[in-house]
Each structure stands twice: as structure tokens, then as C-alpha cells.
PDB file of C-alpha atoms in Angstrom:
ATOM      1  CA  MET A  17       0.021 -28.638 -13.345  1.00 65.00           C
ATOM      2  CA  THR A  18       1.876 -25.586 -11.924  1.00 83.00           C
ATOM      3  CA  ILE A  19      -0.030 -23.926  -9.198  1.00 92.00           C
ATOM      4  CA  LEU A  20       1.507 -20.759  -7.480  1.00 95.00           C
ATOM      5  CA  THR A  21       0.097 -19.452  -4.225  1.00 97.00           C
ATOM      6  CA  GLN A  22       1.369 -16.484  -2.254  1.00 97.00           C
ATOM      7  CA  LYS A  23       0.418 -14.443   0.741  1.00 98.00           C
ATOM      8  CA  VAL A  24       0.137 -10.721   0.012  1.00 98.00           C
ATOM      9  CA  ASN A  25       1.223  -8.307   2.615  1.00 98.00           C
ATOM     10  CA  CYS A  26      -0.108  -4.764   3.081  1.00 97.00           C
ATOM     11  CA  LYS A  27       1.816  -1.623   3.946  1.00 98.00           C
ATOM     12  CA  ILE A  28       1.562   1.327   6.373  1.00 98.00           C
ATOM     13  CA  ASN A  29       2.675   4.955   5.797  1.00 97.00           C
ATOM     14  CA  LEU A  30       5.044   6.368   8.317  1.00 97.00           C
ATOM     15  CA  GLY A  31       4.372   9.962   7.905  1.00 96.00           C
ATOM     16  CA  LEU A  32       2.708  11.601   4.881  1.00 95.00           C
ATOM     17  CA  GLN A  33       3.504  15.059   3.697  1.00 94.00           C
ATOM     18  CA  ILE A  34       1.462  16.747   0.953  1.00 92.00           C
ATOM     19  CA  VAL A  35       3.906  19.238  -0.643  1.00 89.00           C
ATOM     20  CA  ARG A  36       2.038  20.716  -3.548  1.00 87.00           C
ATOM     21  CA  LYS A  37      -0.689  20.367  -6.236  1.00 82.00           C
ATOM     22  CA  ARG A  38       0.862  19.447  -9.539  1.00 82.00           C
ATOM     23  CA  GLU A  39       0.002  20.703 -13.025  1.00 78.00           C
ATOM     24  CA  ASP A  40      -1.138  17.202 -13.970  1.00 81.00           C
ATOM     25  CA  GLY A  41      -3.669  17.200 -11.207  1.00 74.00           C
ATOM     26  CA  PHE A  42      -1.796  14.934  -8.929  1.00 79.00           C
ATOM     27  CA  HIS A  43      -0.305  15.887  -5.584  1.00 81.00           C
ATOM     28  CA  GLU A  44       3.478  15.871  -4.775  1.00 86.00           C
ATOM     29  CA  LEU A  45       4.035  13.786  -1.744  1.00 92.00           C
ATOM     30  CA  ARG A  46       6.588  12.577   0.594  1.00 94.00           C
ATOM     31  CA  THR A  47       6.004   9.359   2.660  1.00 96.00           C
ATOM     32  CA  VAL A  48       7.634   6.202   3.947  1.00 97.00           C
ATOM     33  CA  PHE A  49       6.111   2.869   2.864  1.00 97.00           C
ATOM     34  CA  TYR A  50       6.722   0.103   5.344  1.00 98.00           C
ATOM     35  CA  PRO A  51       5.475  -3.534   4.551  1.00 98.00           C
ATOM     36  CA  THR A  52       3.650  -5.331   7.214  1.00 98.00           C
ATOM     37  CA  ASP A  53       1.717  -8.729   7.287  1.00 96.00           C
ATOM     38  CA  PHE A  54      -0.868  -7.670   9.959  1.00 97.00           C
ATOM     39  CA  PHE A  55      -3.419  -8.121   7.325  1.00 97.00           C
ATOM     40  CA  THR A  56      -2.887 -10.390   4.202  1.00 97.00           C
ATOM     41  CA  ASP A  57      -4.576 -11.454   1.095  1.00 97.00           C
ATOM     42  CA  THR A  58      -3.872 -14.719  -0.690  1.00 98.00           C
ATOM     43  CA  ILE A  59      -3.455 -15.029  -4.421  1.00 98.00           C
ATOM     44  CA  THR A  60      -3.393 -18.482  -6.279  1.00 98.00           C
ATOM     45  CA  LEU A  61      -2.546 -18.723  -9.968  1.00 97.00           C
ATOM     46  CA  GLU A  62      -2.988 -21.774 -12.117  1.00 95.00           C
ATOM     47  CA  ARG A  63      -3.387 -22.721 -15.856  1.00 92.00           C
ATOM     48  CA  ALA A  64      -6.888 -22.862 -17.094  1.00 91.00           C
ATOM     49  CA  ASP A  65      -8.713 -23.466 -20.288  1.00 89.00           C
ATOM     50  CA  ALA A  66     -10.444 -20.031 -20.326  1.00 88.00           C
ATOM     51  CA  GLU A  67      -8.535 -16.887 -21.366  1.00 92.00           C
ATOM     52  CA  ILE A  68      -8.808 -15.766 -17.811  1.00 93.00           C
ATOM     53  CA  ASP A  69     -10.988 -16.980 -14.882  1.00 93.00           C
ATOM     54  CA  PHE A  70     -10.931 -14.519 -12.049  1.00 93.00           C
ATOM     55  CA  ILE A  71     -12.432 -15.671  -8.703  1.00 92.00           C
ATOM     56  CA  CYS A  72     -12.515 -13.353  -5.647  1.00 90.00           C
ATOM     57  CA  HIS A  73     -13.595 -14.381  -2.196  1.00 87.00           C
ATOM     58  CA  SER A  74     -14.392 -11.052  -0.124  1.00 80.00           C
ATOM     59  CA  GLN A  75     -16.831  -9.857   2.412  1.00 70.00           C
ATOM     60  CA  GLN A  76     -16.715  -6.505   0.562  1.00 68.00           C
ATOM     61  CA  ASP A  77     -18.056  -5.663  -2.860  1.00 62.00           C
ATOM     62  CA  LEU A  78     -15.104  -4.922  -4.964  1.00 62.00           C
ATOM     63  CA  GLY A  79     -16.977  -4.299  -8.218  1.00 66.00           C
ATOM     64  CA  ASP A  80     -16.769  -6.195 -11.556  1.00 70.00           C
ATOM     65  CA  SER A  81     -13.896  -8.384 -12.352  1.00 79.00           C
ATOM     66  CA  GLU A  82     -12.410  -6.124 -15.178  1.00 86.00           C
ATOM     67  CA  SER A  83     -11.962  -3.338 -12.766  1.00 86.00           C
ATOM     68  CA  ASN A  84      -9.951  -5.420 -10.281  1.00 91.00           C
ATOM     69  CA  LEU A  85      -6.347  -4.711 -10.304  1.00 94.00           C
ATOM     70  CA  CYS A  86      -5.372  -8.430 -10.538  1.00 96.00           C
ATOM     71  CA  VAL A  87      -7.264  -8.664 -13.709  1.00 95.00           C
ATOM     72  CA  LYS A  88      -5.895  -5.226 -15.002  1.00 96.00           C
ATOM     73  CA  ALA A  89      -2.261  -6.662 -14.211  1.00 97.00           C
ATOM     74  CA  PHE A  90      -3.138  -9.681 -16.508  1.00 96.00           C
ATOM     75  CA  ARG A  91      -4.465  -7.449 -19.237  1.00 96.00           C
ATOM     76  CA  LEU A  92      -1.353  -5.259 -19.189  1.00 96.00           C
ATOM     77  CA  LEU A  93       0.962  -8.170 -19.711  1.00 97.00           C
ATOM     78  CA  GLN A  94      -1.387  -9.766 -22.240  1.00 96.00           C
ATOM     79  CA  LYS A  95      -0.910  -6.923 -24.539  1.00 94.00           C
ATOM     80  CA  ASP A  96       2.727  -7.475 -24.765  1.00 95.00           C
ATOM     81  CA  PHE A  97       3.098 -11.168 -24.411  1.00 95.00           C
ATOM     82  CA  ASN A  98      -0.299 -12.609 -25.607  1.00 86.00           C
ATOM     83  CA  ILE A  99      -0.492 -14.715 -22.484  1.00 91.00           C
ATOM     84  CA  GLN A 100      -3.775 -16.507 -21.742  1.00 89.00           C
ATOM     85  CA  GLY A 101      -5.233 -19.599 -20.020  1.00 91.00           C
ATOM     86  CA  VAL A 102      -4.929 -18.602 -16.275  1.00 95.00           C
ATOM     87  CA  ARG A 103      -7.185 -18.839 -13.258  1.00 96.00           C
ATOM     88  CA  ILE A 104      -6.555 -16.163 -10.560  1.00 96.00           C
ATOM     89  CA  THR A 105      -8.096 -16.679  -7.179  1.00 96.00           C
ATOM     90  CA  LEU A 106      -8.009 -13.817  -4.741  1.00 96.00           C
ATOM     91  CA  GLU A 107      -8.901 -14.306  -1.010  1.00 96.00           C
ATOM     92  CA  LYS A 108      -9.225 -10.858   0.494  1.00 95.00           C
ATOM     93  CA  GLY A 109      -8.174 -10.211   4.099  1.00 95.00           C
ATOM     94  CA  ILE A 110      -6.611  -6.670   3.777  1.00 95.00           C
ATOM     95  CA  PRO A 111      -9.550  -4.189   4.362  1.00 92.00           C
ATOM     96  CA  SER A 112     -10.287  -1.879   1.402  1.00 88.00           C
ATOM     97  CA  GLY A 113     -10.267   1.900   1.769  1.00 85.00           C
ATOM     98  CA  ALA A 114      -7.955   1.609   4.684  1.00 91.00           C
ATOM     99  CA  GLY A 115      -4.741   3.233   3.315  1.00 92.00           C
ATOM    100  CA  LEU A 116      -3.092  -0.209   3.503  1.00 95.00           C
ATOM    101  CA  GLY A 117      -2.549  -0.593  -0.233  1.00 94.00           C
ATOM    102  CA  GLY A 118      -4.321  -3.956  -0.483  1.00 94.00           C
ATOM    103  CA  GLY A 119      -5.383  -3.544  -4.155  1.00 94.00           C
ATOM    104  CA  SER A 120      -1.950  -2.216  -5.017  1.00 96.00           C
ATOM    105  CA  ALA A 121      -0.274  -5.169  -3.301  1.00 97.00           C
ATOM    106  CA  ASP A 122      -2.524  -7.571  -5.217  1.00 97.00           C
ATOM    107  CA  ALA A 123      -1.666  -6.045  -8.574  1.00 97.00           C
ATOM    108  CA  ALA A 124       2.098  -6.211  -7.990  1.00 98.00           C
ATOM    109  CA  PHE A 125       2.045  -9.747  -6.555  1.00 98.00           C
ATOM    110  CA  THR A 126      -0.103 -10.799  -9.703  1.00 98.00           C
ATOM    111  CA  LEU A 127       2.507  -9.243 -12.091  1.00 98.00           C
ATOM    112  CA  ARG A 128       5.287 -11.181 -10.202  1.00 98.00           C
ATOM    113  CA  MET A 129       3.366 -14.386 -10.316  1.00 98.00           C
ATOM    114  CA  LEU A 130       2.197 -14.214 -13.921  1.00 97.00           C
ATOM    115  CA  ASP A 131       5.923 -13.531 -14.904  1.00 97.00           C
ATOM    116  CA  GLN A 132       6.758 -16.829 -13.052  1.00 96.00           C
ATOM    117  CA  LEU A 133       3.843 -18.746 -14.360  1.00 96.00           C
ATOM    118  CA  PHE A 134       4.503 -17.823 -17.946  1.00 95.00           C
ATOM    119  CA  GLN A 135       8.206 -17.793 -17.753  1.00 95.00           C
ATOM    120  CA  LEU A 136       8.414 -14.187 -19.041  1.00 97.00           C
ATOM    121  CA  ASN A 137      11.745 -13.476 -17.398  1.00 97.00           C
ATOM    122  CA  LEU A 138      10.877  -9.908 -16.724  1.00 98.00           C
ATOM    123  CA  SER A 139      13.557  -7.871 -14.937  1.00 97.00           C
ATOM    124  CA  THR A 140      12.829  -5.858 -11.830  1.00 96.00           C
ATOM    125  CA  ALA A 141      12.956  -2.708 -13.771  1.00 96.00           C
ATOM    126  CA  GLN A 142      10.396  -4.078 -16.343  1.00 97.00           C
ATOM    127  CA  LEU A 143       8.025  -5.165 -13.523  1.00 98.00           C
ATOM    128  CA  MET A 144       8.280  -1.764 -11.778  1.00 96.00           C
ATOM    129  CA  ASP A 145       7.400  -0.044 -15.144  1.00 96.00           C
ATOM    130  CA  TYR A 146       4.268  -2.232 -15.510  1.00 97.00           C
ATOM    131  CA  ALA A 147       3.558  -1.635 -11.803  1.00 97.00           C
ATOM    132  CA  ALA A 148       3.617   2.120 -12.408  1.00 94.00           C
ATOM    133  CA  GLN A 149       0.993   1.822 -15.105  1.00 95.00           C
ATOM    134  CA  LEU A 150      -1.408   0.294 -12.688  1.00 95.00           C
ATOM    135  CA  GLY A 151      -1.149   2.710  -9.713  1.00 91.00           C
ATOM    136  CA  SER A 152       1.094   5.112  -7.856  1.00 88.00           C
ATOM    137  CA  ASP A 153       1.980   2.815  -5.097  1.00 90.00           C
ATOM    138  CA  VAL A 154       1.964  -0.461  -7.001  1.00 95.00           C
ATOM    139  CA  PRO A 155       5.725  -0.289  -7.740  1.00 95.00           C
ATOM    140  CA  PHE A 156       6.513  -0.363  -4.009  1.00 96.00           C
ATOM    141  CA  PHE A 157       5.219  -3.879  -3.666  1.00 97.00           C
ATOM    142  CA  ILE A 158       7.453  -5.128  -6.429  1.00 97.00           C
ATOM    143  CA  GLU A 159      10.490  -4.868  -4.229  1.00 95.00           C
ATOM    144  CA  ASN A 160       8.425  -4.860  -0.978  1.00 96.00           C
ATOM    145  CA  GLN A 161      10.952  -3.309   1.325  1.00 97.00           C
ATOM    146  CA  PRO A 162      10.928   0.034   3.277  1.00 98.00           C
ATOM    147  CA  MET A 163      11.044   2.885   0.881  1.00 97.00           C
ATOM    148  CA  TYR A 164      11.050   6.648   0.981  1.00 97.00           C
ATOM    149  CA  ALA A 165       8.515   7.705  -1.660  1.00 95.00           C
ATOM    150  CA  THR A 166       8.262  10.961  -3.527  1.00 93.00           C
ATOM    151  CA  GLY A 167       6.422  12.252  -6.593  1.00 90.00           C
ATOM    152  CA  ARG A 168       2.889  10.641  -6.684  1.00 85.00           C
ATOM    153  CA  GLY A 169       4.425   7.855  -4.498  1.00 86.00           C
ATOM    154  CA  GLU A 170       6.126   6.041  -7.374  1.00 86.00           C
ATOM    155  CA  ILE A 171       9.678   7.466  -6.936  1.00 90.00           C
ATOM    156  CA  LEU A 172      11.192   5.079  -4.505  1.00 95.00           C
ATOM    157  CA  THR A 173      14.405   5.203  -2.479  1.00 96.00           C
ATOM    158  CA  PRO A 174      15.228   2.347  -0.253  1.00 96.00           C
ATOM    159  CA  ILE A 175      15.813   3.360   3.394  1.00 96.00           C
ATOM    160  CA  ASP A 176      17.642   1.400   6.281  1.00 95.00           C
ATOM    161  CA  LEU A 177      14.643   1.034   8.600  1.00 96.00           C
ATOM    162  CA  ASP A 178      13.940  -2.173  10.481  1.00 96.00           C
ATOM    163  CA  LEU A 179      10.974  -2.424  12.854  1.00 97.00           C
ATOM    164  CA  SER A 180      11.023  -6.199  13.266  1.00 95.00           C
ATOM    165  CA  ASN A 181      11.825  -5.768  16.954  1.00 95.00           C
ATOM    166  CA  TYR A 182       8.677  -3.866  17.490  1.00 97.00           C
ATOM    167  CA  GLU A 183       4.993  -4.976  17.281  1.00 98.00           C
ATOM    168  CA  ILE A 184       2.681  -3.243  14.692  1.00 98.00           C
ATOM    169  CA  ARG A 185      -1.177  -3.254  15.441  1.00 98.00           C
ATOM    170  CA  ILE A 186      -3.630  -2.072  13.045  1.00 98.00           C
ATOM    171  CA  VAL A 187      -7.411  -1.152  13.454  1.00 97.00           C
ATOM    172  CA  LYS A 188      -9.741  -0.521  10.522  1.00 95.00           C
ATOM    173  CA  PRO A 189     -12.907   1.063  11.877  1.00 94.00           C
ATOM    174  CA  ASP A 190     -16.162   0.896   9.946  1.00 90.00           C
ATOM    175  CA  ILE A 191     -15.464   4.346   8.384  1.00 89.00           C
ATOM    176  CA  SER A 192     -14.827   4.919   4.737  1.00 82.00           C
ATOM    177  CA  VAL A 193     -13.063   8.074   3.244  1.00 82.00           C
ATOM    178  CA  SER A 194     -12.515   8.202  -0.508  1.00 80.00           C
ATOM    179  CA  THR A 195      -9.082   9.325  -1.805  1.00 79.00           C
ATOM    180  CA  LYS A 196     -10.870  12.135  -3.507  1.00 80.00           C
ATOM    181  CA  GLU A 197     -12.430  13.356  -0.345  1.00 83.00           C
ATOM    182  CA  ALA A 198      -9.112  12.890   1.645  1.00 83.00           C
ATOM    183  CA  TYR A 199      -7.331  15.136  -0.833  1.00 81.00           C
ATOM    184  CA  ALA A 200     -10.090  17.629  -0.938  1.00 81.00           C
ATOM    185  CA  GLY A 201      -9.436  18.421   2.643  1.00 79.00           C
ATOM    186  CA  VAL A 202      -5.644  18.986   2.261  1.00 84.00           C
ATOM    187  CA  THR A 203      -3.753  22.355   2.062  1.00 82.00           C
ATOM    188  CA  PRO A 204      -0.420  21.459   0.488  1.00 84.00           C
ATOM    189  CA  LYS A 205       2.577  22.985   2.236  1.00 86.00           C
ATOM    190  CA  VAL A 206       6.417  22.571   2.159  1.00 85.00           C
ATOM    191  CA  PRO A 207       7.320  20.761   5.355  1.00 84.00           C
ATOM    192  CA  GLY A 208       9.824  22.321   7.702  1.00 82.00           C
ATOM    193  CA  THR A 209      11.704  19.069   8.239  1.00 85.00           C
ATOM    194  CA  GLU A 210      12.959  16.393   5.801  1.00 90.00           C
ATOM    195  CA  LEU A 211      10.898  13.161   6.458  1.00 95.00           C
ATOM    196  CA  SER A 212      13.754  11.095   4.948  1.00 94.00           C
ATOM    197  CA  THR A 213      15.899  12.372   7.901  1.00 94.00           C
ATOM    198  CA  ASP A 214      13.297  12.401  10.592  1.00 96.00           C
ATOM    199  CA  ILE A 215      12.405   8.590  10.055  1.00 96.00           C
ATOM    200  CA  LEU A 216      15.931   7.706  10.919  1.00 95.00           C
ATOM    201  CA  THR A 217      15.852   9.231  14.409  1.00 96.00           C
ATOM    202  CA  PRO A 218      14.957   6.979  17.270  1.00 96.00           C
ATOM    203  CA  ILE A 219      11.180   5.819  17.185  1.00 97.00           C
ATOM    204  CA  GLU A 220      10.551   7.582  20.539  1.00 95.00           C
ATOM    205  CA  HIS A 221      11.002  10.901  18.779  1.00 96.00           C
ATOM    206  CA  TRP A 222       8.552  10.215  15.935  1.00 97.00           C
ATOM    207  CA  ARG A 223       5.453  11.263  17.818  1.00 96.00           C
ATOM    208  CA  SER A 224       6.539  14.899  17.964  1.00 95.00           C
ATOM    209  CA  ILE A 225       8.155  15.238  14.524  1.00 96.00           C
ATOM    210  CA  ILE A 226       6.355  12.763  12.043  1.00 96.00           C
ATOM    211  CA  HIS A 227       2.886  13.580  10.742  1.00 95.00           C
ATOM    212  CA  ASN A 228       0.289  12.357   8.376  1.00 95.00           C
ATOM    213  CA  ASP A 229      -1.205  15.657   6.732  1.00 93.00           C
ATOM    214  CA  PHE A 230      -4.468  13.815   5.983  1.00 93.00           C
ATOM    215  CA  GLU A 231      -5.167  13.607   9.682  1.00 94.00           C
ATOM    216  CA  ASP A 232      -5.725  17.437   9.940  1.00 92.00           C
ATOM    217  CA  SER A 233      -8.992  17.462   7.968  1.00 91.00           C
ATOM    218  CA  ILE A 234     -10.116  13.801   8.363  1.00 93.00           C
ATOM    219  CA  PHE A 235     -10.033  13.858  12.182  1.00 94.00           C
ATOM    220  CA  ILE A 236     -12.153  16.929  12.101  1.00 92.00           C
ATOM    221  CA  LYS A 237     -14.921  14.992  10.116  1.00 92.00           C
ATOM    222  CA  HIS A 238     -14.244  11.650  11.808  1.00 93.00           C
ATOM    223  CA  PRO A 239     -13.308  12.422  15.467  1.00 95.00           C
ATOM    224  CA  SER A 240     -13.378   8.752  16.334  1.00 95.00           C
ATOM    225  CA  LEU A 241     -10.306   8.135  14.333  1.00 96.00           C
ATOM    226  CA  LYS A 242      -8.443  10.732  16.406  1.00 96.00           C
ATOM    227  CA  THR A 243      -9.739   9.019  19.524  1.00 97.00           C
ATOM    228  CA  LEU A 244      -8.581   5.709  18.192  1.00 97.00           C
ATOM    229  CA  LYS A 245      -4.981   7.206  17.667  1.00 97.00           C
ATOM    230  CA  GLN A 246      -5.006   8.345  21.182  1.00 98.00           C
ATOM    231  CA  GLN A 247      -6.117   5.110  22.554  1.00 98.00           C
ATOM    232  CA  PHE A 248      -3.035   3.542  20.871  1.00 98.00           C
ATOM    233  CA  TYR A 249      -0.877   6.043  22.759  1.00 98.00           C
ATOM    234  CA  GLU A 250      -2.767   5.460  26.059  1.00 98.00           C
ATOM    235  CA  SER A 251      -2.032   1.633  25.407  1.00 97.00           C
ATOM    236  CA  GLY A 252       1.801   2.320  25.208  1.00 97.00           C
ATOM    237  CA  ALA A 253       2.364   2.817  21.446  1.00 98.00           C
ATOM    238  CA  LEU A 254       5.587   4.634  20.733  1.00 98.00           C
ATOM    239  CA  TYR A 255       4.113   5.975  17.474  1.00 98.00           C
ATOM    240  CA  ALA A 256       0.581   5.999  16.179  1.00 98.00           C
ATOM    241  CA  ALA A 257      -0.878   7.398  13.003  1.00 98.00           C
ATOM    242  CA  MET A 258      -3.559   6.988  10.318  1.00 96.00           C
ATOM    243  CA  SER A 259      -2.036   5.110   7.268  1.00 95.00           C
ATOM    244  CA  GLY A 260      -2.035   6.794   3.939  1.00 91.00           C
ATOM    245  CA  SER A 261      -5.519   8.431   2.973  1.00 88.00           C
ATOM    246  CA  GLY A 262      -7.490   5.621   4.290  1.00 86.00           C
ATOM    247  CA  THR A 263      -9.001   5.159   7.854  1.00 92.00           C
ATOM    248  CA  ALA A 264      -6.868   2.428   9.121  1.00 96.00           C
ATOM    249  CA  VAL A 265      -4.926   3.577  12.204  1.00 97.00           C
ATOM    250  CA  PHE A 266      -1.834   1.767  13.467  1.00 98.00           C
ATOM    251  CA  GLY A 267       0.284   1.758  16.509  1.00 98.00           C
ATOM    252  CA  ILE A 268       3.896   0.562  16.923  1.00 98.00           C
ATOM    253  CA  PHE A 269       4.688  -1.034  20.335  1.00 98.00           C
ATOM    254  CA  GLN A 270       7.810  -2.203  21.955  1.00 95.00           C
ATOM    255  CA  ARG A 271       7.660  -6.178  22.074  1.00 89.00           C
TER     256      ARG A 271
END
């Protein structure tokens, strides 16, 4: 019996600029996605008698199974390939509502693993197309390498950025901010500098030139997050920020 098991990494956002509100209701943004395994989930796929058997081990309430992105990934492929007979076991380690992309990562890894389990032979382009149907930042986890993201976060351009010589630390406090709430506090503006250029400067410069626009309003409502960011700097971080629209704060340190 074929059993596939993979560790699922999360991501951090290095800078996040909200440029404008689009006619389709989404926001135009610019950010850099960077993969990190500070927090991980684990996904196991195996053949089963039932059409789909989804098991989730989590300390957080993630809602009903059909709303989970792993199941949605299965349903998406099932429409085109009539696949069935799979057990998906998800063990959550990536905190939810953190801006770390845990659900998106689960969806992308599930797509890739279903492709392997059922020998669908999907191309990367096909996987990226399916991923985009599941969420704006799901495509990032298909290739899972540093990317400059624009549009809703789904337009990806690889960037030459390697932080392997640095240590990334992440803290997710017991504070939740919904994506809707985060965007409600943002005033879109065209940035004065290009993030795609700024990110390629020495990391020691980032503190003064790279910013997450969500921090402006969220730090006012939740000052403890601003304090957490400052504590990272006091501990020697070269750069610290909130990740995405969630409440996880990370610091990048010299090893």
C-alpha cells in the first residue's frame, strides 16, 4: 500500500505593500514570500475504501471537513480526474490566523501529493492553476521558493534571496485578527520605493526601508504586537516584522 507523508512548511512575508483597492474587491499588493520550517504541519495520504476520509489533529477548531483546504484540493482534482479512495491525515503545527500561510501550504502540498498518489502527471503549470483556484497564496507553495508576489499575491516572480545563514524566529501570541479586519484598517498607497529592489539590499538596511502596511493599524489596536517586534530588535534581530495580515511576528538574526 502506498503511503505518502510530507512535512509542510510555512512562510513569512518580507515587507507587504497595499497599493490599491481593485474593482473586483481585492487589493493590489506587493510582498516577498519566504519559506521557513520554523512551524510545520504533517500530511499523510494513503489509499482508503471511502471516497475520502479526512482526519485532522489540531488544538484549534478548524471547522467542518469540507471547508478544509486539503479536502477542497481533493474535490478540485476529483472534478477533472474522478479520483477517490484516499485517507488524508493532517497534523497541525502551524498556528492559524498567523499570516504564515498554513492552510494555503496544506492545500498546495495536498495537490502535489494527490498528483503523486494517483499518478496524474500534472505539470507545474497545471498545479499552479489548481492552486490559484484555492487561494491567492496557495500557488507560492507549489514551487516553495522565495518569490516576489504582486496582484492578489498570485503573480509570482522568483527572486535570488537566501537567508540560510540567518536564524528566523517566530512568535504567535494569543491574539487573532481576521483578514477582513486587517484590510479594513489599511489605506492603500503607492510606495515610494520598489520592494523588489529594496529586498536585494543588505539585510542590515531592511529595518529602515521595508515595511508591512498592516502594522500601521493593527499595532494601534494591538500594541502588544508592536512591543513584541521591538523586543526582537532589542534581542539583536537585524529585521523584524509582522507576517502578512496575521498576528505572528518574526525576527531574523545573525547565526
